mmCIF file of C-alpha atoms and ligand atoms in Angstrom:
data_model
loop_
_atom_site.group_PDB
_atom_site.id
_atom_site.type_symbol
_atom_site.label_atom_id
_atom_site.label_comp_id
_atom_site.label_asym_id
_atom_site.label_seq_id
_atom_site.Cartn_x
_atom_site.Cartn_y
_atom_site.Cartn_z
ATOM 1 C CA MET A 7 0.000 0.000 0.000
ATOM 2 C CA VAL A 8 1.242 3.443 -0.922
ATOM 3 C CA PRO A 9 0.189 6.249 1.410
ATOM 4 C CA MET A 10 -1.526 9.169 -0.251
ATOM 5 C CA VAL A 11 0.942 11.814 0.824
ATOM 6 C CA ARG A 12 0.034 14.241 -1.899
ATOM 7 C CA ARG A 13 -3.495 15.316 -2.712
ATOM 8 C CA LEU A 14 -4.315 14.010 -6.162
ATOM 9 C CA ASP A 15 -6.857 15.446 -8.548
ATOM 10 C CA PRO A 16 -9.126 13.627 -9.205
ATOM 11 C CA ALA A 17 -9.038 11.969 -5.807
ATOM 12 C CA PRO A 18 -8.270 8.302 -6.401
ATOM 13 C CA ALA A 19 -11.121 5.798 -6.103
ATOM 14 C CA VAL A 20 -10.790 2.068 -5.600
ATOM 15 C CA GLY A 21 -9.820 0.524 -8.945
ATOM 16 C CA ASP A 22 -7.711 3.481 -10.034
ATOM 17 C CA TRP A 23 -4.193 3.082 -11.331
ATOM 18 C CA ILE A 24 -1.765 5.489 -9.709
ATOM 19 C CA ALA A 25 1.524 6.705 -11.160
ATOM 20 C CA ILE A 26 4.302 6.605 -8.586
ATOM 21 C CA GLU A 27 7.583 8.515 -8.496
ATOM 22 C CA GLY A 28 9.987 7.045 -5.987
ATOM 23 C CA ASP A 29 7.444 6.037 -3.406
ATOM 24 C CA GLU A 30 5.180 8.986 -3.875
ATOM 25 C CA PRO A 31 1.899 8.843 -5.788
ATOM 26 C CA VAL A 32 1.937 11.636 -8.354
ATOM 27 C CA ALA A 33 -1.075 11.111 -10.613
ATOM 28 C CA VAL A 34 -4.239 9.129 -11.207
ATOM 29 C CA LEU A 35 -3.973 7.506 -14.648
ATOM 30 C CA PRO A 36 -6.843 8.196 -17.064
ATOM 31 C CA ARG A 37 -9.869 6.060 -16.193
ATOM 32 C CA ALA A 38 -11.546 3.741 -18.633
ATOM 33 C CA SER A 39 -14.720 4.241 -16.661
ATOM 34 C CA LEU A 40 -16.121 5.374 -13.348
ATOM 35 C CA LEU A 41 -18.952 3.765 -11.445
ATOM 36 C CA ARG A 42 -20.642 6.520 -9.471
ATOM 37 C CA ARG A 43 -23.847 7.418 -7.770
ATOM 38 C CA ARG A 44 -25.470 10.633 -6.734
ATOM 39 C CA ASP A 45 -24.081 11.819 -3.415
ATOM 40 C CA PRO A 46 -26.837 11.228 -0.857
ATOM 41 C CA GLY A 47 -26.324 14.691 0.631
ATOM 42 C CA ARG A 48 -25.292 17.038 -2.159
ATOM 43 C CA ASP A 49 -25.816 17.663 -5.875
ATOM 44 C CA ILE A 50 -22.546 16.058 -6.911
ATOM 45 C CA ASP A 51 -21.458 12.590 -7.872
ATOM 46 C CA GLN A 52 -19.805 10.137 -5.524
ATOM 47 C CA PRO A 53 -17.278 7.777 -7.132
ATOM 48 C CA LEU A 54 -17.789 4.120 -6.160
ATOM 49 C CA ALA A 55 -15.097 2.375 -8.222
ATOM 50 C CA ALA A 56 -12.963 3.052 -11.292
ATOM 51 C CA ASN A 57 -12.192 0.819 -14.275
ATOM 52 C CA VAL A 58 -14.892 -1.723 -13.501
ATOM 53 C CA ASP A 59 -15.929 -4.267 -16.156
ATOM 54 C CA VAL A 60 -18.671 -6.116 -14.329
ATOM 55 C CA VAL A 61 -21.014 -5.169 -11.478
ATOM 56 C CA PHE A 62 -22.520 -7.908 -9.349
ATOM 57 C CA LEU A 63 -25.869 -6.614 -8.086
ATOM 58 C CA VAL A 64 -25.996 -8.673 -4.899
ATOM 59 C CA CYS A 65 -29.448 -9.418 -3.468
ATOM 60 C CA GLY A 66 -30.121 -11.644 -0.454
ATOM 61 C CA LEU A 67 -32.890 -14.187 -0.898
ATOM 62 C CA ASP A 68 -33.676 -13.722 2.812
ATOM 63 C CA ARG A 69 -35.533 -10.532 1.899
ATOM 64 C CA VAL A 70 -37.719 -9.225 -0.920
ATOM 65 C CA VAL A 71 -35.862 -8.748 -4.206
ATOM 66 C CA LYS A 72 -36.997 -5.384 -5.581
ATOM 67 C CA PRO A 73 -36.984 -4.877 -9.362
ATOM 68 C CA GLY A 74 -36.548 -1.113 -8.831
ATOM 69 C CA ARG A 75 -33.203 -1.659 -7.114
ATOM 70 C CA ILE A 76 -32.044 -3.915 -9.902
ATOM 71 C CA ASP A 77 -33.000 -1.409 -12.596
ATOM 72 C CA ARG A 78 -31.170 1.362 -10.736
ATOM 73 C CA GLY A 79 -28.062 -0.719 -10.133
ATOM 74 C CA SER A 80 -28.111 -1.855 -13.715
ATOM 75 C CA THR A 81 -28.317 1.769 -14.893
ATOM 76 C CA LEU A 82 -25.330 2.777 -12.732
ATOM 77 C CA ALA A 83 -23.348 -0.117 -14.192
ATOM 78 C CA ARG A 84 -24.319 0.686 -17.783
ATOM 79 C CA ASP A 85 -23.305 4.302 -17.278
ATOM 80 C CA ALA A 86 -19.833 3.061 -16.339
ATOM 81 C CA GLY A 87 -19.760 0.834 -19.423
ATOM 82 C CA ALA A 88 -19.887 -2.234 -17.172
ATOM 83 C CA VAL A 89 -22.051 -5.337 -17.484
ATOM 84 C CA PRO A 90 -24.543 -5.773 -14.627
ATOM 85 C CA ILE A 91 -25.241 -9.288 -13.347
ATOM 86 C CA VAL A 92 -27.825 -10.035 -10.651
ATOM 87 C CA VAL A 93 -26.385 -12.311 -7.963
ATOM 88 C CA LEU A 94 -28.999 -13.883 -5.696
ATOM 89 C CA THR A 95 -27.382 -15.081 -2.462
ATOM 90 C CA LYS A 96 -28.277 -17.462 0.373
ATOM 91 C CA ALA A 97 -30.123 -19.798 -2.009
ATOM 92 C CA ALA A 98 -30.270 -22.605 0.542
ATOM 93 C CA LEU A 99 -32.562 -20.495 2.742
ATOM 94 C CA MET A 100 -35.202 -20.589 0.001
ATOM 95 C CA GLU A 101 -37.479 -23.382 -1.071
ATOM 96 C CA ASP A 102 -37.514 -22.367 -4.723
ATOM 97 C CA PRO A 103 -34.794 -19.837 -5.644
ATOM 98 C CA GLU A 104 -35.334 -20.567 -9.360
ATOM 99 C CA SER A 105 -38.802 -19.020 -9.246
ATOM 100 C CA ILE A 106 -37.342 -15.790 -7.807
ATOM 101 C CA ALA A 107 -34.659 -15.802 -10.505
ATOM 102 C CA ALA A 108 -37.342 -16.253 -13.168
ATOM 103 C CA GLU A 109 -39.306 -13.361 -11.661
ATOM 104 C CA VAL A 110 -36.238 -11.101 -11.792
ATOM 105 C CA GLU A 111 -35.617 -12.081 -15.422
ATOM 106 C CA ARG A 112 -39.225 -11.276 -16.264
ATOM 107 C CA ALA A 113 -39.201 -7.956 -14.418
ATOM 108 C CA SER A 114 -35.860 -6.811 -15.880
ATOM 109 C CA PRO A 115 -35.466 -8.454 -19.290
ATOM 110 C CA GLY A 116 -31.942 -8.646 -20.667
ATOM 111 C CA ILE A 117 -30.065 -9.061 -17.395
ATOM 112 C CA GLU A 118 -28.289 -12.259 -16.364
ATOM 113 C CA VAL A 119 -29.261 -13.757 -13.007
ATOM 114 C CA ILE A 120 -27.031 -16.144 -11.054
ATOM 115 C CA ILE A 121 -28.272 -18.088 -8.025
ATOM 116 C CA THR A 122 -25.610 -18.569 -5.353
ATOM 117 C CA SER A 123 -24.988 -19.772 -1.860
ATOM 118 C CA ALA A 124 -21.666 -18.954 -0.274
ATOM 119 C CA ARG A 125 -22.151 -21.599 2.398
ATOM 120 C CA GLU A 126 -23.196 -24.448 0.127
ATOM 121 C CA ASP A 127 -20.866 -23.565 -2.761
ATOM 122 C CA VAL A 128 -23.700 -22.921 -5.210
ATOM 123 C CA GLY A 129 -23.075 -20.785 -8.307
ATOM 124 C CA LEU A 130 -19.549 -19.831 -7.268
ATOM 125 C CA ASP A 131 -17.945 -21.291 -10.382
ATOM 126 C CA ALA A 132 -20.327 -19.248 -12.524
ATOM 127 C CA LEU A 133 -19.209 -16.102 -10.656
ATOM 128 C CA ARG A 134 -15.524 -17.016 -11.091
ATOM 129 C CA GLU A 135 -16.199 -17.484 -14.788
ATOM 130 C CA ARG A 136 -17.781 -14.017 -15.112
ATOM 131 C CA ALA A 137 -14.926 -12.436 -13.149
ATOM 132 C CA ARG A 138 -12.030 -14.082 -14.942
ATOM 133 C CA ASP A 139 -9.422 -11.495 -16.010
ATOM 134 C CA LEU A 140 -11.846 -8.659 -15.293
ATOM 135 C CA THR A 141 -12.469 -6.150 -12.538
ATOM 136 C CA VAL A 142 -15.712 -6.821 -10.728
ATOM 137 C CA THR A 143 -17.370 -4.756 -8.053
ATOM 138 C CA MET A 144 -20.277 -5.669 -5.861
ATOM 139 C CA LEU A 145 -23.242 -3.479 -5.089
ATOM 140 C CA GLY A 146 -25.924 -4.347 -2.594
ATOM 141 C CA GLU A 147 -27.586 -3.656 0.713
ATOM 142 C CA SER A 148 -25.857 -4.291 3.994
ATOM 143 C CA GLY A 149 -26.277 -7.933 4.919
ATOM 144 C CA ALA A 150 -26.845 -9.057 1.315
ATOM 145 C CA GLY A 151 -23.851 -11.370 1.588
ATOM 146 C CA LYS A 152 -21.192 -9.544 -0.425
ATOM 147 C CA SER A 153 -18.281 -10.216 1.903
ATOM 148 C CA SER A 154 -19.381 -13.826 2.329
ATOM 149 C CA LEU A 155 -19.100 -14.204 -1.441
ATOM 150 C CA VAL A 156 -15.632 -12.640 -1.402
ATOM 151 C CA ASN A 157 -14.444 -15.172 1.162
ATOM 152 C CA ALA A 158 -16.079 -18.084 -0.640
ATOM 153 C CA LEU A 159 -14.621 -17.072 -4.011
ATOM 154 C CA LEU A 160 -11.157 -16.587 -2.543
ATOM 155 C CA GLY A 161 -11.355 -19.731 -0.482
ATOM 156 C CA GLU A 162 -10.126 -17.928 2.631
ATOM 157 C CA ASP A 163 -11.543 -15.609 5.257
ATOM 158 C CA VAL A 164 -10.208 -12.214 4.245
ATOM 159 C CA ALA A 165 -13.339 -10.119 4.674
ATOM 160 C CA ALA A 166 -15.294 -9.645 7.893
ATOM 161 C CA ILE A 167 -18.826 -11.034 7.906
ATOM 162 C CA GLY A 168 -21.645 -9.482 9.915
ATOM 163 C CA GLU A 169 -24.844 -10.802 11.397
ATOM 164 C CA VAL A 170 -28.186 -9.714 10.019
ATOM 165 C CA ARG A 171 -30.974 -8.535 12.275
ATOM 166 C CA HIS A 172 -33.608 -11.100 13.089
ATOM 167 C CA GLY A 173 -36.966 -10.192 11.602
ATOM 168 C CA ASP A 174 -36.075 -7.936 8.694
ATOM 169 C CA SER A 175 -32.684 -9.395 7.695
ATOM 170 C CA LYS A 176 -31.097 -5.935 7.775
ATOM 171 C CA GLY A 177 -27.304 -5.900 7.953
ATOM 172 C CA ARG A 178 -25.087 -3.881 10.269
ATOM 173 C CA HIS A 179 -22.731 -2.283 7.780
ATOM 174 C CA THR A 180 -19.898 -4.658 8.533
ATOM 175 C CA THR A 181 -17.759 -3.646 5.561
ATOM 176 C CA THR A 182 -16.692 -0.028 5.892
ATOM 177 C CA SER A 183 -14.136 0.443 3.119
ATOM 178 C CA ARG A 184 -13.822 -0.605 -0.505
ATOM 179 C CA ASP A 185 -11.310 -3.427 -0.659
ATOM 180 C CA MET A 186 -9.754 -5.145 -3.663
ATOM 181 C CA HIS A 187 -9.087 -8.861 -3.736
ATOM 182 C CA VAL A 188 -7.232 -10.755 -6.444
ATOM 183 C CA LEU A 189 -9.018 -13.987 -7.305
ATOM 184 C CA PRO A 190 -6.815 -17.094 -7.613
ATOM 185 C CA THR A 191 -8.881 -18.000 -10.697
ATOM 186 C CA GLY A 192 -8.148 -14.632 -12.335
ATOM 187 C CA GLY A 193 -9.735 -11.236 -11.986
ATOM 188 C CA VAL A 194 -10.127 -8.657 -9.270
ATOM 189 C CA LEU A 195 -13.073 -8.436 -6.907
ATOM 190 C CA ILE A 196 -13.979 -5.226 -5.082
ATOM 191 C CA ASP A 197 -15.963 -5.582 -1.869
ATOM 192 C CA THR A 198 -17.979 -2.505 -0.947
ATOM 193 C CA PRO A 199 -19.923 -1.288 2.074
ATOM 194 C CA GLY A 200 -23.644 -1.915 1.788
ATOM 195 C CA ILE A 201 -25.610 0.990 0.370
ATOM 196 C CA ARG A 202 -29.240 1.678 1.036
ATOM 197 C CA GLY A 203 -30.216 3.942 -1.812
ATOM 198 C CA VAL A 204 -28.696 4.301 -5.235
ATOM 199 C CA GLY A 205 -29.289 7.841 -6.424
ATOM 200 C CA LEU A 206 -28.625 8.046 -10.133
ATOM 201 C CA TRP A 207 -25.903 10.241 -11.563
ATOM 202 C CA VAL A 208 -25.923 8.995 -15.123
ATOM 203 C CA GLU A 209 -26.330 10.023 -18.740
ATOM 204 C CA PRO A 210 -29.804 9.299 -20.212
ATOM 205 C CA GLU A 211 -28.153 6.723 -22.500
ATOM 206 C CA ALA A 212 -27.604 4.457 -19.486
ATOM 207 C CA VAL A 213 -31.373 4.289 -18.903
ATOM 208 C CA ALA A 214 -31.918 3.486 -22.575
ATOM 209 C CA GLU A 215 -29.440 0.594 -22.307
ATOM 210 C CA THR A 216 -31.070 -0.770 -19.159
ATOM 211 C CA PHE A 217 -34.453 -0.652 -20.846
ATOM 212 C CA ALA A 218 -33.207 -1.737 -24.280
ATOM 213 C CA ASP A 219 -36.324 -3.910 -24.720
ATOM 214 C CA ILE A 220 -38.593 -0.834 -24.658
ATOM 215 C CA ASP A 221 -36.097 1.566 -26.167
ATOM 216 C CA ASP A 222 -35.781 -0.630 -29.277
ATOM 217 C CA LEU A 223 -39.555 -0.793 -29.617
ATOM 218 C CA ALA A 224 -39.824 2.996 -29.374
ATOM 219 C CA GLU A 225 -37.757 3.250 -32.564
ATOM 220 C CA ALA A 226 -40.689 1.718 -34.414
ATOM 221 C CA CYS A 227 -43.279 4.271 -33.215
ATOM 222 C CA ARG A 228 -44.838 6.223 -36.069
ATOM 223 C CA PHE A 229 -43.914 9.587 -34.557
ATOM 224 C CA GLY A 230 -40.331 10.363 -33.632
ATOM 225 C CA ASP A 231 -41.443 12.272 -30.543
ATOM 226 C CA CYS A 232 -44.040 9.684 -29.532
ATOM 227 C CA SER A 233 -44.855 9.913 -25.833
ATOM 228 C CA HIS A 234 -46.246 6.339 -25.904
ATOM 229 C CA GLY A 235 -49.573 7.632 -24.629
ATOM 230 C CA SER A 236 -52.522 7.723 -27.006
ATOM 231 C CA GLU A 237 -50.662 8.337 -30.280
ATOM 232 C CA PRO A 238 -51.604 6.125 -33.234
ATOM 233 C CA GLY A 239 -48.911 3.715 -34.427
ATOM 234 C CA CYS A 240 -47.219 3.498 -31.021
ATOM 235 C CA ALA A 241 -45.158 0.315 -30.869
ATOM 236 C CA VAL A 242 -44.701 0.596 -27.092
ATOM 237 C CA THR A 243 -48.416 0.737 -26.191
ATOM 238 C CA GLU A 244 -49.014 -2.068 -28.647
ATOM 239 C CA ALA A 245 -46.384 -4.195 -26.865
ATOM 240 C CA VAL A 246 -48.041 -3.491 -23.513
ATOM 241 C CA GLU A 247 -51.445 -4.450 -24.967
ATOM 242 C CA ASN A 248 -50.192 -7.743 -26.367
ATOM 243 C CA GLY A 249 -48.259 -8.509 -23.179
ATOM 244 C CA THR A 250 -44.683 -8.311 -24.509
ATOM 245 C CA VAL A 251 -43.952 -5.452 -22.109
ATOM 246 C CA THR A 252 -45.524 -5.353 -18.649
ATOM 247 C CA PRO A 253 -47.149 -2.111 -17.465
ATOM 248 C CA ALA A 254 -44.754 -2.211 -14.486
ATOM 249 C CA ARG A 255 -41.744 -2.291 -16.802
ATOM 250 C CA LEU A 256 -43.089 0.666 -18.791
ATOM 251 C CA ALA A 257 -43.743 2.607 -15.584
ATOM 252 C CA ALA A 258 -40.211 1.825 -14.333
ATOM 253 C CA TRP A 259 -38.726 3.083 -17.600
ATOM 254 C CA ARG A 260 -40.704 6.332 -17.419
ATOM 255 C CA GLY A 261 -39.790 6.803 -13.761
ATOM 256 C CA LEU A 262 -36.043 6.492 -14.298
ATOM 257 C CA GLN A 263 -36.184 8.597 -17.458
ATOM 258 C CA ASP A 264 -37.937 11.417 -15.606
ATOM 259 C CA GLU A 265 -35.517 11.165 -12.706
ATOM 260 C CA VAL A 266 -32.439 11.284 -14.922
ATOM 261 C CA ARG A 267 -33.767 14.101 -17.101
ATOM 262 C CA ALA A 268 -34.371 16.165 -13.980
ATOM 263 C CA SER A 269 -30.971 15.368 -12.509
ATOM 264 C CA PRO A 270 -28.262 17.990 -12.097
ATOM 265 C CA LEU A 271 -25.851 15.986 -14.291
ATOM 266 C CA VAL A 272 -28.141 16.278 -17.284
ATOM 267 C CA ALA A 273 -28.788 19.929 -16.441
ATOM 268 C CA VAL A 274 -25.010 20.483 -16.426
ATOM 269 C CA SER A 275 -24.595 18.652 -19.758
ATOM 270 C CA TYR A 276 -27.343 20.756 -21.346
ATOM 271 C CA GLU A 277 -25.829 23.945 -19.974
ATOM 272 C CA GLN A 278 -22.409 22.885 -21.301
ATOM 273 C CA ALA A 279 -23.898 22.020 -24.702
ATOM 274 C CA ARG A 280 -25.569 25.451 -24.791
ATOM 275 C CA LYS A 281 -22.280 27.177 -23.943
ATOM 276 C CA ASP A 282 -20.399 25.108 -26.533
ATOM 277 C CA LYS A 283 -22.936 26.115 -29.178
ATOM 278 C CA GLU A 284 -22.731 29.753 -28.183
ATOM 279 C CA LEU A 285 -18.928 29.636 -28.337
ATOM 280 C CA ALA A 286 -19.057 27.995 -31.765
ATOM 281 C CA ARG A 287 -21.471 30.691 -32.967
ATOM 282 C CA ASN A 288 -19.334 33.506 -31.625
ATOM 283 C CA THR A 289 -16.168 31.995 -33.083
ATOM 284 C CA LYS A 290 -17.817 31.675 -36.493
ATOM 285 C CA ALA A 291 -19.074 35.237 -36.308
ATOM 286 C CA ALA A 292 -15.598 36.452 -35.384
ATOM 287 C CA GLN A 293 -14.056 34.504 -38.244
ATOM 288 C CA ARG A 294 -16.577 35.991 -40.663
ATOM 289 C CA ARG A 295 -15.768 39.499 -39.428
ATOM 290 C CA LYS A 296 -12.054 38.841 -39.820
ATOM 291 C CA GLY A 297 -12.565 37.465 -43.326
ATOM 292 C CA ARG A 298 -14.362 40.565 -44.442
HETATM 293 N N1 GTP B 3 -27.418 -19.092 5.337
HETATM 294 C C1 GTP B 3 -26.584 -18.323 4.651
HETATM 295 N N2 GTP B 3 -26.229 -17.138 5.195
HETATM 296 C C2 GTP B 3 -25.389 -16.379 4.494
HETATM 297 C C3 GTP B 3 -24.864 -16.768 3.235
HETATM 298 N N3 GTP B 3 -24.059 -15.767 2.772
HETATM 299 C C4 GTP B 3 -24.081 -14.799 3.717
HETATM 300 N N4 GTP B 3 -24.854 -15.163 4.762
HETATM 301 C C5 GTP B 3 -25.080 -14.427 6.025
HETATM 302 O O1 GTP B 3 -25.566 -13.116 5.757
HETATM 303 C C6 GTP B 3 -25.070 -12.183 6.728
HETATM 304 C C7 GTP B 3 -24.439 -10.967 6.081
HETATM 305 O O2 GTP B 3 -23.325 -11.371 5.306
HETATM 306 P P1 GTP B 3 -22.155 -10.379 4.857
HETATM 307 O O3 GTP B 3 -21.325 -11.146 3.894
HETATM 308 O O4 GTP B 3 -21.470 -9.771 6.020
HETATM 309 O O5 GTP B 3 -22.995 -9.249 4.101
HETATM 310 P P2 GTP B 3 -22.437 -7.924 3.388
HETATM 311 O O6 GTP B 3 -23.269 -7.760 2.147
HETATM 312 O O7 GTP B 3 -20.977 -7.989 3.186
HETATM 313 O O8 GTP B 3 -22.846 -6.792 4.421
HETATM 314 P P3 GTP B 3 -22.147 -5.330 4.669
HETATM 315 O O9 GTP B 3 -20.679 -5.517 4.755
HETATM 316 O O10 GTP B 3 -22.760 -4.848 5.950
HETATM 317 O O11 GTP B 3 -22.563 -4.480 3.513
HETATM 318 C C8 GTP B 3 -24.115 -12.992 7.602
HETATM 319 O O12 GTP B 3 -24.784 -13.368 8.768
HETATM 320 C C9 GTP B 3 -23.763 -14.189 6.755
HETATM 321 O O13 GTP B 3 -23.419 -15.296 7.527
HETATM 322 C C10 GTP B 3 -25.266 -18.042 2.708
HETATM 323 O O14 GTP B 3 -24.878 -18.465 1.616
HETATM 324 N N5 GTP B 3 -26.119 -18.771 3.470
HETATM 325 MG MG1 MG B 4 -19.471 -6.757 3.794
HETATM 326 ZN ZN1 ZN B 5 -44.747 5.248 -28.920
#
């Protein structure tokens, strides 16, 4: 470990590569991607991990698996150019984990779901396969079983495991820092503290990728600016009517779209685009004047 004696800009996040001179960190190397969420307290982004290829969205089967959480996590991952994979944990506690997996696949089409149990060694090889030679980070509530997976995948107890509360299965925020572990089977696994909410700080494109099933349909609407309400020739409403898209899925898509469009990041991008345009206009005008 190299101590951060000098303040670096940007501040390094887990997963960053740092240039070192002597034994002093001097720069954060350019990032391929940054997984981030909206800071719970302020209108800025909070980096979660850099250079991530895959995000395991870890959900404990000892509590209700919420499609909304999966869509949000998936959108964060897509924004960072990473592939989201739903990892259902503690399978042995459930009578029929496959039915939950099928429900998740129905509610969020296009996402892979892996059923695991750290204790009974279920699904661990599938996780190792997805992680091979890649950087993987885990996202999930406290008590979901992230650190237990880390230990099971590594085959040794490196991460502390916490108890969950009886009754609601809530965790106690056992993991408090973001730690990297190199897997003996190849790849790097980042354990993270449990997070309750995932506020989105993403480009609208990330929502479109998460909801690719609907987004692709929308291309076929008769009107380019179709609001998928009562317009004739709307491919989205048609898909809801014939059952290809569930009303819940459509509502989830609209909800995240509205949220992202109203977010400060998009406001900043629009403002920047406006300024860029204005600058381009002024530059052109100046060039024309000079040419006269
Ligand atoms: N029965 C069973 N319990 C499990 C399994 N995996 C994890 N648990 C239990 O779930 C609880 C929480 O596990 P952790 O691995 O600490 O959860 P975490 O997601 O790392 O939680 P935070 O660090 O607080 O975010 C512990 O009591 C574990 O023993 C499993 O496969 N089977
Ligand atoms: Mg943990
Ligand atoms: Zn439409």
